Tab-separated table of C-alpha atoms in Angstrom:
chain	number	residue	atom	x	y	z
A	112	MET	CA	105.069	64.782	117.051
A	113	SER	CA	101.908	65.495	115.042
A	114	SER	CA	101.778	65.820	111.261
A	115	PRO	CA	101.703	69.407	109.923
A	116	ASP	CA	98.476	70.826	108.561
A	117	VAL	CA	100.379	72.780	105.900
A	118	ASP	CA	103.946	73.403	104.839
A	119	VAL	CA	103.994	77.042	105.963
A	120	VAL	CA	101.911	79.349	108.128
A	121	VAL	CA	102.482	83.023	107.369
A	122	VAL	CA	101.251	85.308	110.145
A	123	GLY	CA	100.133	88.738	108.927
A	124	ALA	CA	98.606	89.565	105.527
A	125	GLY	CA	100.499	92.808	105.047
A	126	PRO	CA	102.931	93.380	102.165
A	127	ALA	CA	105.592	91.067	103.637
A	128	GLY	CA	103.187	88.237	104.433
A	129	SER	CA	101.382	88.260	101.093
A	130	ALA	CA	104.685	88.368	99.187
A	131	ALA	CA	106.092	85.421	101.169
A	132	ALA	CA	102.900	83.396	100.731
A	133	THR	CA	102.831	84.058	96.973
A	134	VAL	CA	106.415	82.869	96.485
A	135	LEU	CA	105.786	79.676	98.470
A	136	ALA	CA	102.531	78.833	96.716
A	137	ARG	CA	104.180	79.260	93.321
A	138	ALA	CA	106.860	76.826	94.463
A	139	GLY	CA	104.121	74.238	95.061
A	140	HIS	CA	103.843	74.459	98.845
A	141	SER	CA	100.657	74.542	100.913
A	142	VAL	CA	100.332	77.891	102.715
A	143	ILE	CA	97.925	79.430	105.219
A	144	LEU	CA	98.032	83.219	105.514
A	145	LEU	CA	96.622	84.509	108.814
A	146	GLU	CA	95.212	88.030	109.227
A	147	ARG	CA	93.897	89.259	112.569
A	148	GLY	CA	91.802	92.010	110.967
A	149	PRO	CA	88.540	91.462	109.093
A	150	PHE	CA	90.426	91.964	105.819
A	151	PRO	CA	94.052	92.582	104.773
A	152	GLY	CA	95.048	96.195	105.456
A	153	SER	CA	92.231	96.911	107.888
A	154	LYS	CA	94.633	97.685	110.734
A	155	ASN	CA	97.299	99.575	108.823
A	156	MET	CA	98.079	103.047	107.511
A	157	TYR	CA	100.458	104.715	105.094
A	158	GLY	CA	102.593	107.560	106.349
A	159	GLY	CA	104.469	108.081	103.121
A	160	VAL	CA	104.968	106.738	99.637
A	161	VAL	CA	105.279	103.148	98.439
A	162	TYR	CA	108.133	102.242	96.086
A	163	PRO	CA	106.918	99.078	94.349
A	164	ARG	CA	109.771	98.283	91.923
A	165	ILE	CA	110.622	95.153	93.937
A	166	LEU	CA	107.348	93.775	92.554
A	167	ASP	CA	108.850	93.656	89.045
A	168	GLN	CA	110.059	90.127	89.819
A	169	LEU	CA	106.889	88.982	91.627
A	170	HIS	CA	104.122	90.600	89.558
A	171	PRO	CA	105.542	91.873	86.249
A	172	GLU	CA	103.853	95.051	84.984
A	173	TRP	CA	102.129	95.394	88.359
A	174	TRP	CA	101.357	99.035	87.539
A	175	THR	CA	98.649	97.960	85.082
A	176	GLU	CA	96.478	96.587	87.910
A	177	ALA	CA	97.792	97.784	91.280
A	178	PRO	CA	95.407	100.142	93.170
A	179	ILE	CA	97.531	103.275	92.809
A	180	GLN	CA	96.203	106.716	93.713
A	181	ARG	CA	98.908	108.892	92.158
A	182	TRP	CA	102.423	108.515	90.781
A	183	ILE	CA	104.900	110.730	92.609
A	184	THR	CA	106.447	113.044	90.023
A	185	ARG	CA	107.319	115.837	92.448
A	186	ARG	CA	109.351	115.340	95.630
A	187	SER	CA	109.935	118.175	98.108
A	188	THR	CA	112.069	118.370	101.240
A	189	MET	CA	111.042	121.179	103.597
A	190	VAL	CA	112.909	122.646	106.583
A	191	MET	CA	110.452	124.416	108.867
A	192	THR	CA	110.466	126.755	111.852
A	193	ASP	CA	107.399	128.266	113.500
A	194	THR	CA	107.133	131.002	110.851
A	195	GLN	CA	109.507	129.972	108.041
A	196	ALA	CA	109.866	127.196	105.500
A	197	LEU	CA	112.690	126.411	103.081
A	198	THR	CA	111.820	123.872	100.395
A	199	VAL	CA	114.025	121.994	97.935
A	200	ASP	CA	111.595	120.955	95.203
A	201	PHE	CA	112.275	118.396	92.470
A	202	ARG	CA	109.998	117.132	89.732
A	203	THR	CA	110.513	114.859	86.749
A	204	ALA	CA	108.231	113.559	84.007
A	205	ALA	CA	110.203	110.299	84.002
A	206	TRP	CA	108.564	109.202	87.283
A	207	GLY	CA	105.114	109.482	85.688
A	208	ALA	CA	105.693	106.669	83.182
A	209	PRO	CA	106.582	102.962	83.453
A	210	PRO	CA	108.423	101.551	85.296
A	211	TYR	CA	107.628	104.459	87.676
A	212	ASN	CA	109.365	105.292	90.951
A	213	GLY	CA	107.024	106.024	93.860
A	214	ALA	CA	103.266	106.079	94.280
A	215	THR	CA	100.573	106.821	96.812
A	216	ALA	CA	97.959	104.202	97.631
A	217	TYR	CA	95.400	103.513	100.323
A	218	ARG	CA	96.775	100.771	102.538
A	219	PRO	CA	93.546	98.710	102.686
A	220	ASP	CA	93.406	98.677	98.861
A	221	TRP	CA	97.092	97.865	98.494
A	222	ASP	CA	97.165	95.052	101.053
A	223	HIS	CA	93.900	93.600	99.744
A	224	TRP	CA	95.301	93.510	96.206
A	225	LEU	CA	98.498	91.744	97.289
A	226	ALA	CA	96.518	89.206	99.333
A	227	ASP	CA	94.203	88.587	96.369
A	228	LYS	CA	97.259	87.834	94.243
A	229	ALA	CA	98.415	85.331	96.868
A	230	GLU	CA	94.998	83.665	96.961
A	231	ALA	CA	95.046	83.376	93.178
A	232	GLU	CA	98.210	81.270	93.554
A	233	GLY	CA	96.449	78.880	95.946
A	234	VAL	CA	97.176	80.461	99.333
A	235	GLN	CA	94.450	79.958	101.967
A	236	LEU	CA	93.662	83.304	103.608
A	237	LEU	CA	92.131	83.214	107.097
A	238	CYS	CA	90.953	86.631	108.333
A	239	SER	CA	89.737	87.623	111.808
A	240	THR	CA	92.290	85.127	113.130
A	241	THR	CA	94.976	85.994	115.670
A	242	ALA	CA	98.076	83.876	116.207
A	243	THR	CA	98.286	83.786	119.998
A	244	GLY	CA	101.511	81.837	120.373
A	245	LEU	CA	103.925	79.287	118.941
A	246	LEU	CA	103.824	75.502	118.878
A	247	TYR	CA	107.052	73.541	119.340
A	248	ASP	CA	108.393	70.090	118.586
A	249	GLU	CA	111.604	68.576	119.904
A	250	GLY	CA	114.167	67.968	117.191
A	251	ALA	CA	116.512	65.012	116.848
A	252	ASP	CA	119.240	66.980	118.637
A	253	GLY	CA	116.930	67.754	121.576
A	254	ARG	CA	116.426	71.417	120.612
A	255	ARG	CA	112.954	72.901	120.399
A	256	GLN	CA	111.815	73.802	116.911
A	257	VAL	CA	108.829	75.966	116.004
A	258	ALA	CA	106.126	73.704	114.592
A	259	GLY	CA	103.144	76.009	114.066
A	260	VAL	CA	100.982	78.541	115.897
A	261	THR	CA	98.125	78.598	118.351
A	262	THR	CA	95.175	80.774	117.327
A	263	ASP	CA	91.984	82.229	118.746
A	264	ARG	CA	89.854	80.178	116.354
A	265	PRO	CA	87.573	77.465	117.765
A	266	ASP	CA	89.564	74.791	115.929
A	267	GLY	CA	92.705	76.139	117.559
A	268	ASP	CA	96.190	75.112	116.552
A	269	LEU	CA	97.775	75.213	113.091
A	270	ARG	CA	100.809	73.014	112.623
A	271	ALA	CA	103.385	73.754	109.922
A	272	ARG	CA	106.957	72.935	108.955
A	273	VAL	CA	107.825	76.647	108.875
A	274	VAL	CA	106.277	79.758	110.443
A	275	ILE	CA	106.982	83.165	108.903
A	276	ALA	CA	106.217	85.974	111.351
A	277	CYS	CA	105.021	89.099	109.533
A	278	ASP	CA	102.894	90.203	112.465
A	279	GLY	CA	103.978	93.828	112.629
A	280	VAL	CA	106.252	96.098	114.589
A	281	ASN	CA	105.378	94.662	117.992
A	282	SER	CA	105.892	91.042	116.915
A	283	PHE	CA	104.833	88.857	119.811
A	284	LEU	CA	105.842	85.730	117.920
A	285	ALA	CA	109.431	86.919	117.355
A	286	LYS	CA	109.651	87.905	121.015
A	287	GLU	CA	108.254	84.567	122.193
A	288	ALA	CA	110.829	82.782	120.052
A	289	GLY	CA	113.601	84.769	121.748
A	290	LEU	CA	114.685	86.470	118.536
A	291	TYR	CA	114.393	89.973	119.989
A	292	GLY	CA	116.660	91.428	122.647
A	293	GLU	CA	115.587	94.030	125.177
A	294	VAL	CA	113.054	96.501	123.769
A	295	ASP	CA	114.074	100.189	123.874
A	296	ALA	CA	111.310	102.790	123.443
A	297	ASP	CA	113.840	105.198	121.893
A	298	ASN	CA	114.005	102.887	118.869
A	299	TYR	CA	110.385	103.616	117.957
A	300	THR	CA	108.377	106.537	116.643
A	301	LEU	CA	104.635	107.062	116.441
A	302	GLY	CA	103.292	107.886	112.994
A	303	VAL	CA	100.032	109.855	113.141
A	304	LYS	CA	98.071	110.831	110.044
A	305	GLU	CA	94.930	112.632	108.942
A	306	THR	CA	93.314	111.960	105.578
A	307	ILE	CA	91.711	115.169	104.288
A	308	ALA	CA	89.176	115.223	101.445
A	309	LEU	CA	89.471	117.823	98.679
A	310	PRO	CA	88.247	117.757	95.055
A	311	LYS	CA	90.824	116.450	92.576
A	312	GLU	CA	90.844	119.691	90.614
A	313	VAL	CA	91.634	121.657	93.791
A	314	ILE	CA	94.531	119.328	94.655
A	315	ASP	CA	95.855	119.528	91.081
A	316	GLU	CA	95.766	123.333	91.134
A	317	ARG	CA	97.306	123.774	94.585
A	318	PHE	CA	100.144	121.338	93.998
A	319	GLY	CA	100.755	122.104	90.327
A	320	VAL	CA	100.078	118.600	89.027
A	321	ARG	CA	97.764	117.020	86.470
A	322	ASP	CA	96.123	113.651	85.753
A	323	ARG	CA	97.690	110.983	88.037
A	324	GLU	CA	100.749	113.049	88.971
A	325	GLY	CA	101.372	113.349	92.699
A	326	VAL	CA	103.478	115.207	95.252
A	327	ASP	CA	105.346	114.010	98.345
A	328	ILE	CA	106.567	116.616	100.857
A	329	GLU	CA	108.862	115.465	103.681
A	330	ILE	CA	109.322	117.964	106.518
A	331	LEU	CA	112.065	118.563	109.081
A	332	GLY	CA	110.384	120.590	111.825
A	333	GLY	CA	106.685	121.289	112.304
A	334	THR	CA	106.386	118.857	115.204
A	335	SER	CA	105.834	121.391	118.024
A	336	GLY	CA	109.226	120.749	119.599
A	337	VAL	CA	108.938	116.941	119.637
A	338	ASN	CA	111.757	115.162	117.806
A	339	GLY	CA	110.486	113.681	114.557
A	340	GLY	CA	109.241	115.028	111.245
A	341	GLY	CA	106.187	115.784	109.171
A	342	PHE	CA	104.790	114.773	105.800
A	343	LEU	CA	102.149	115.754	103.273
A	344	TYR	CA	101.302	113.816	100.147
A	345	THR	CA	98.565	113.720	97.551
A	346	ASN	CA	96.043	111.024	96.745
A	347	LEU	CA	93.488	111.449	93.957
A	348	GLU	CA	90.831	113.215	96.044
A	349	THR	CA	92.463	113.393	99.470
A	350	LEU	CA	95.602	114.658	101.140
A	351	ALA	CA	97.499	112.788	103.821
A	352	VAL	CA	99.122	115.057	106.388
A	353	GLY	CA	100.829	113.873	109.529
A	354	VAL	CA	103.821	113.608	111.799
A	355	VAL	CA	106.278	110.970	112.949
A	356	LEU	CA	107.145	111.478	116.630
A	357	LYS	CA	109.901	109.939	118.748
A	358	LEU	CA	108.185	108.046	121.556
A	359	GLY	CA	110.424	109.166	124.395
A	360	LYS	CA	110.139	112.844	123.451
A	361	LEU	CA	106.382	112.591	122.908
A	362	GLY	CA	105.865	111.117	126.356
A	363	ALA	CA	107.966	113.847	127.983
A	364	GLN	CA	105.611	116.716	127.032
A	365	GLU	CA	101.888	117.424	127.268
A	366	LEU	CA	100.764	117.915	123.662
A	367	ARG	CA	98.700	115.134	122.124
A	368	PRO	CA	99.560	113.951	118.586
A	369	GLU	CA	96.353	115.419	117.105
A	370	GLU	CA	97.308	118.827	118.538
A	371	ILE	CA	100.720	118.572	116.898
A	372	ILE	CA	99.070	117.811	113.541
A	373	ALA	CA	96.731	120.773	114.051
A	374	ASN	CA	99.745	123.032	114.605
A	375	LEU	CA	101.406	121.683	111.463
A	376	LYS	CA	98.251	122.293	109.416
A	377	ALA	CA	98.115	125.885	110.707
A	378	HIS	CA	101.689	126.656	109.578
A	379	PRO	CA	101.841	129.348	106.837
A	380	ALA	CA	103.509	126.897	104.437
A	381	ILE	CA	100.876	124.176	104.943
A	382	ALA	CA	97.608	126.003	105.702
A	383	PRO	CA	96.947	127.124	102.084
A	384	LEU	CA	97.416	123.532	100.886
A	385	VAL	CA	94.857	121.965	103.257
A	386	GLU	CA	92.404	124.871	103.493
A	387	GLY	CA	88.757	123.855	103.126
A	388	GLY	CA	89.470	120.146	103.404
A	389	GLU	CA	87.390	117.742	105.487
A	390	VAL	CA	89.106	115.222	107.771
A	391	LYS	CA	87.921	111.740	106.782
A	392	GLU	CA	90.255	109.543	108.802
A	393	TYR	CA	92.660	109.728	111.731
A	394	SER	CA	95.078	106.874	112.328
A	395	ALA	CA	98.274	106.055	114.200
A	396	HIS	CA	100.933	103.398	113.821
A	397	LEU	CA	104.114	102.441	115.669
A	398	ILE	CA	107.235	102.596	113.469
A	399	PRO	CA	110.553	100.748	114.044
A	400	GLU	CA	112.860	103.713	113.475
A	401	ALA	CA	116.354	102.623	114.511
A	402	GLY	CA	117.059	100.327	111.559
A	403	LEU	CA	119.974	97.948	111.780
A	404	SER	CA	120.621	98.557	115.486
A	405	MET	CA	117.210	97.202	116.535
A	406	MET	CA	116.740	94.298	114.124
A	407	PRO	CA	116.094	90.874	115.703
A	408	LYS	CA	117.645	87.589	114.710
A	409	MET	CA	115.904	86.871	111.413
A	410	THR	CA	116.000	83.092	111.629
A	411	GLY	CA	115.196	80.474	114.253
A	412	ASP	CA	114.543	76.758	114.147
A	413	GLY	CA	111.403	76.475	112.038
A	414	MET	CA	110.827	80.238	111.907
A	415	LEU	CA	111.613	83.388	109.880
A	416	VAL	CA	110.791	87.036	110.625
A	417	ALA	CA	110.003	89.605	107.911
A	418	GLY	CA	108.600	93.100	107.358
A	419	ASP	CA	108.004	95.431	110.301
A	420	ALA	CA	108.346	92.439	112.623
A	421	ALA	CA	112.006	92.423	111.541
A	422	ALA	CA	112.320	96.254	111.879
A	423	MET	CA	112.849	96.595	108.137
A	424	CYS	CA	111.651	100.217	107.940
A	425	LEU	CA	114.354	102.541	106.560
A	426	ALA	CA	113.908	105.873	108.353
A	427	ALA	CA	116.903	107.985	107.403
A	428	GLY	CA	115.880	111.590	106.892
A	429	LEU	CA	115.885	111.914	103.107
A	430	TYR	CA	114.686	108.327	102.867
A	431	LEU	CA	111.546	107.053	104.558
A	432	GLU	CA	110.766	103.653	103.092
A	433	GLY	CA	109.032	100.642	104.538
A	434	VAL	CA	106.636	98.824	102.226
A	435	ASN	CA	109.320	98.061	99.622
A	436	PHE	CA	111.583	96.597	102.325
A	437	ALA	CA	108.643	94.597	103.697
A	438	MET	CA	107.769	93.137	100.294
A	439	ALA	CA	111.414	92.324	99.556
A	440	SER	CA	111.950	90.610	102.906
A	441	GLY	CA	108.738	88.644	102.339
A	442	ILE	CA	109.923	87.504	98.909
A	443	TYR	CA	113.305	86.395	100.277
A	444	ALA	CA	111.722	84.693	103.289
A	445	GLY	CA	109.455	82.764	100.935
A	446	GLU	CA	112.396	81.733	98.748
A	447	ALA	CA	114.464	80.629	101.744
A	448	ALA	CA	111.581	78.644	103.231
A	449	ALA	CA	110.947	76.907	99.900
A	450	GLU	CA	114.645	76.065	99.652
A	451	ALA	CA	114.667	74.623	103.178
A	452	LEU	CA	111.513	72.577	102.601
A	453	THR	CA	112.985	71.073	99.429
A	454	ALA	CA	116.169	70.171	101.311
A	455	GLY	CA	114.169	68.740	104.228
A	456	ASP	CA	115.969	70.950	106.752
A	457	THR	CA	113.893	73.692	108.383
A	458	SER	CA	116.276	74.318	111.264
A	459	ALA	CA	117.902	77.728	111.607
A	460	ALA	CA	120.830	76.384	109.567
A	461	GLY	CA	118.497	75.132	106.853
A	462	LEU	CA	116.768	78.516	106.694
A	463	ALA	CA	120.034	80.484	106.566
A	464	GLY	CA	119.438	81.317	102.914
A	465	TYR	CA	117.123	84.074	104.130
A	466	ARG	CA	119.883	86.081	105.796
A	467	ARG	CA	122.140	85.491	102.802
A	468	ARG	CA	119.493	86.956	100.486
A	469	LEU	CA	118.976	89.968	102.744
A	470	ASP	CA	122.738	90.551	102.908
A	471	ASP	CA	123.200	90.263	99.145
A	472	THR	CA	120.440	92.689	98.160
A	473	PHE	CA	119.398	96.284	98.821
A	474	VAL	CA	117.540	95.274	102.000
A	475	LEU	CA	120.489	95.084	104.380
A	476	HIS	CA	122.915	96.856	102.053
A	477	ASP	CA	120.885	100.073	102.374
A	478	HIS	CA	120.403	99.599	106.108
A	479	ARG	CA	124.145	99.157	106.631
A	480	LYS	CA	124.974	102.138	104.434
A	481	LEU	CA	122.533	104.400	106.315
A	482	ARG	CA	122.924	102.899	109.789
A	483	ARG	CA	124.090	106.207	111.331
A	484	ALA	CA	121.338	108.306	109.777
A	485	PRO	CA	118.398	107.654	112.162
A	486	SER	CA	120.249	108.799	115.290
A	487	LEU	CA	121.662	111.831	113.453
A	488	VAL	CA	118.325	112.946	111.992
A	489	LEU	CA	116.499	112.548	115.312
A	490	SER	CA	119.237	114.237	117.379
A	491	ASP	CA	118.363	117.395	119.305
A	492	ARG	CA	120.670	119.628	117.251
A	493	VAL	CA	119.305	118.530	113.888
A	494	GLN	CA	115.741	118.732	115.166
A	495	HIS	CA	115.766	121.979	117.132
A	496	LEU	CA	118.803	124.096	116.254
A	497	TYR	CA	119.585	123.572	112.584
A	498	PRO	CA	116.138	124.437	111.105
A	499	GLU	CA	116.313	127.915	112.658
A	500	MET	CA	119.940	128.379	111.597
A	501	ILE	CA	119.233	127.280	108.015
A	502	ALA	CA	115.996	129.242	107.584
A	503	ASN	CA	117.429	132.450	109.059
A	504	THR	CA	120.551	132.158	106.899
A	505	VAL	CA	118.493	131.856	103.722
A	506	GLU	CA	116.134	134.651	104.789
A	507	ARG	CA	119.072	137.019	105.241
A	508	MET	CA	120.622	135.948	101.943
A	509	PHE	CA	117.525	137.107	100.071
A	510	ARG	CA	116.672	140.083	102.255
A	511	VAL	CA	117.535	143.532	100.902
A	512	ASP	CA	118.707	145.839	103.712
A	513	ASN	CA	119.496	148.988	101.725
A	514	PRO	CA	121.204	151.291	102.477
A	515	SER	CA	123.281	148.663	104.345
A	516	PRO	CA	125.509	146.622	101.993
A	517	LYS	CA	124.936	142.898	101.570
A	518	PRO	CA	126.833	140.802	104.140
A	519	GLY	CA	128.833	137.816	102.940
A	520	LEU	CA	127.462	134.300	103.250
A	521	ARG	CA	130.219	133.290	105.674
A	522	ARG	CA	129.340	136.144	108.003
A	523	ILE	CA	125.612	135.368	107.860
A	524	LEU	CA	126.167	131.686	108.534
A	525	ASN	CA	128.481	132.306	111.479
A	526	GLU	CA	126.107	134.848	113.021
A	527	GLU	CA	123.078	132.586	112.636
A	528	ARG	CA	125.015	129.591	113.911
A	529	ARG	CA	125.873	131.473	117.084
A	530	ARG	CA	122.332	132.841	117.409
A	531	ALA	CA	120.915	129.316	117.160
A	532	GLY	CA	123.360	128.056	119.780
A	533	VAL	CA	125.237	125.704	117.446
A	534	LYS	CA	128.903	125.253	118.320
A	535	LEU	CA	131.294	125.182	115.383
A	536	ARG	CA	132.747	121.886	116.610
A	537	SER	CA	129.269	120.335	116.662
A	538	LEU	CA	128.463	121.659	113.177
A	539	VAL	CA	131.651	120.180	111.753
A	540	SER	CA	131.070	116.876	113.548
A	541	ASP	CA	127.449	116.618	112.358
A	542	THR	CA	128.473	117.521	108.805
A	543	ILE	CA	131.050	114.734	108.799
A	544	ASP	CA	128.495	112.304	110.260
A	545	GLY	CA	126.016	113.373	107.581
A	546	ILE	CA	128.539	112.728	104.791
A	547	ARG	CA	129.323	109.327	106.306
A	548	SER	CA	125.636	108.511	106.719
A	549	PHE	CA	124.474	109.475	103.241
A	550	GLY	CA	127.711	109.383	101.262
């Protein structure tokens, strides 16, 4: 049994990894943070808004230095058919002042900033370094315990008392450790995004915002018949527009993701917002969509799993959050590892404080509360039947058919339900499921 090079190796310098490394370094432990890209954030993308309030405890008044593009003061939810769009639009001045709510940021800037904060605490950051596997030692009870990682660097192995895997949605380290069960493609979606350049004054005028105010639009529909959803949000001088597509449904048809985005951009509700813009970036990212039902074991002997590697993304229709859950899981993984190192027990039992922290906070509380939502939101009825039923109902409510008298809402809804092919029993069942999921 060789001596460890450091107390902890954290694999992946995304939000989870940098948060875990920062906590451990502040507790006085030696930490190496590995990043396979040339710099933190180089291989990542945002497909939504970051909610950074979890950073209040890690970096107080983070908003004075974090690389924020805009503060989200206007949130819209849009239901879309091929020719219609119904939008529920909310704005508040309160979200444009400390402590803020949500923000847009470029992922390379955000990840770089968090990694810089970790380095300032004494963390050693190694970029362009891939962890290729796990090292093991045999414990006193004869069980194998993770004891570091192998890498693609010339000097090879890194030994540590604890490994924290923050290596992304397709975590090879968690799989090698046997923490994941069988992988199901239906648990994943593909997020695809274009970044479109427009002058700030044009964005401000089109979206009705000023200064650093921003807009986030989440869309049900607009995905060319593929189960998923769309989004559009504002940066200072760019827009991000894209789709999130269920893998199984995407593979079953012939359209490519960039064609689906093109169709979304051509929609009458979206085209005026992106008109004249220049595409600066196209990116794609796999998203763990199924929440609680796909999460791995979080703890093994000598090892913890955090962030996307632990399927922490909350994808539940009204709520699409990931970075805040990643940072929180990283913080709690760092605290649990520090606790185990102090106690001299880095077995799965010694690291059990991680699961306890996840259970006691919003991380798993929110996932448990919304555990039914992903399957409901991505179901065929919600995706393909309800948008038409809802949009047609509202269109008829506001349409004036003189000399015919106005029909009642109940009549309109029943007629449009039948026209859309929605059975009353299914509507009642889905409504109950929705109340249970979001209630």
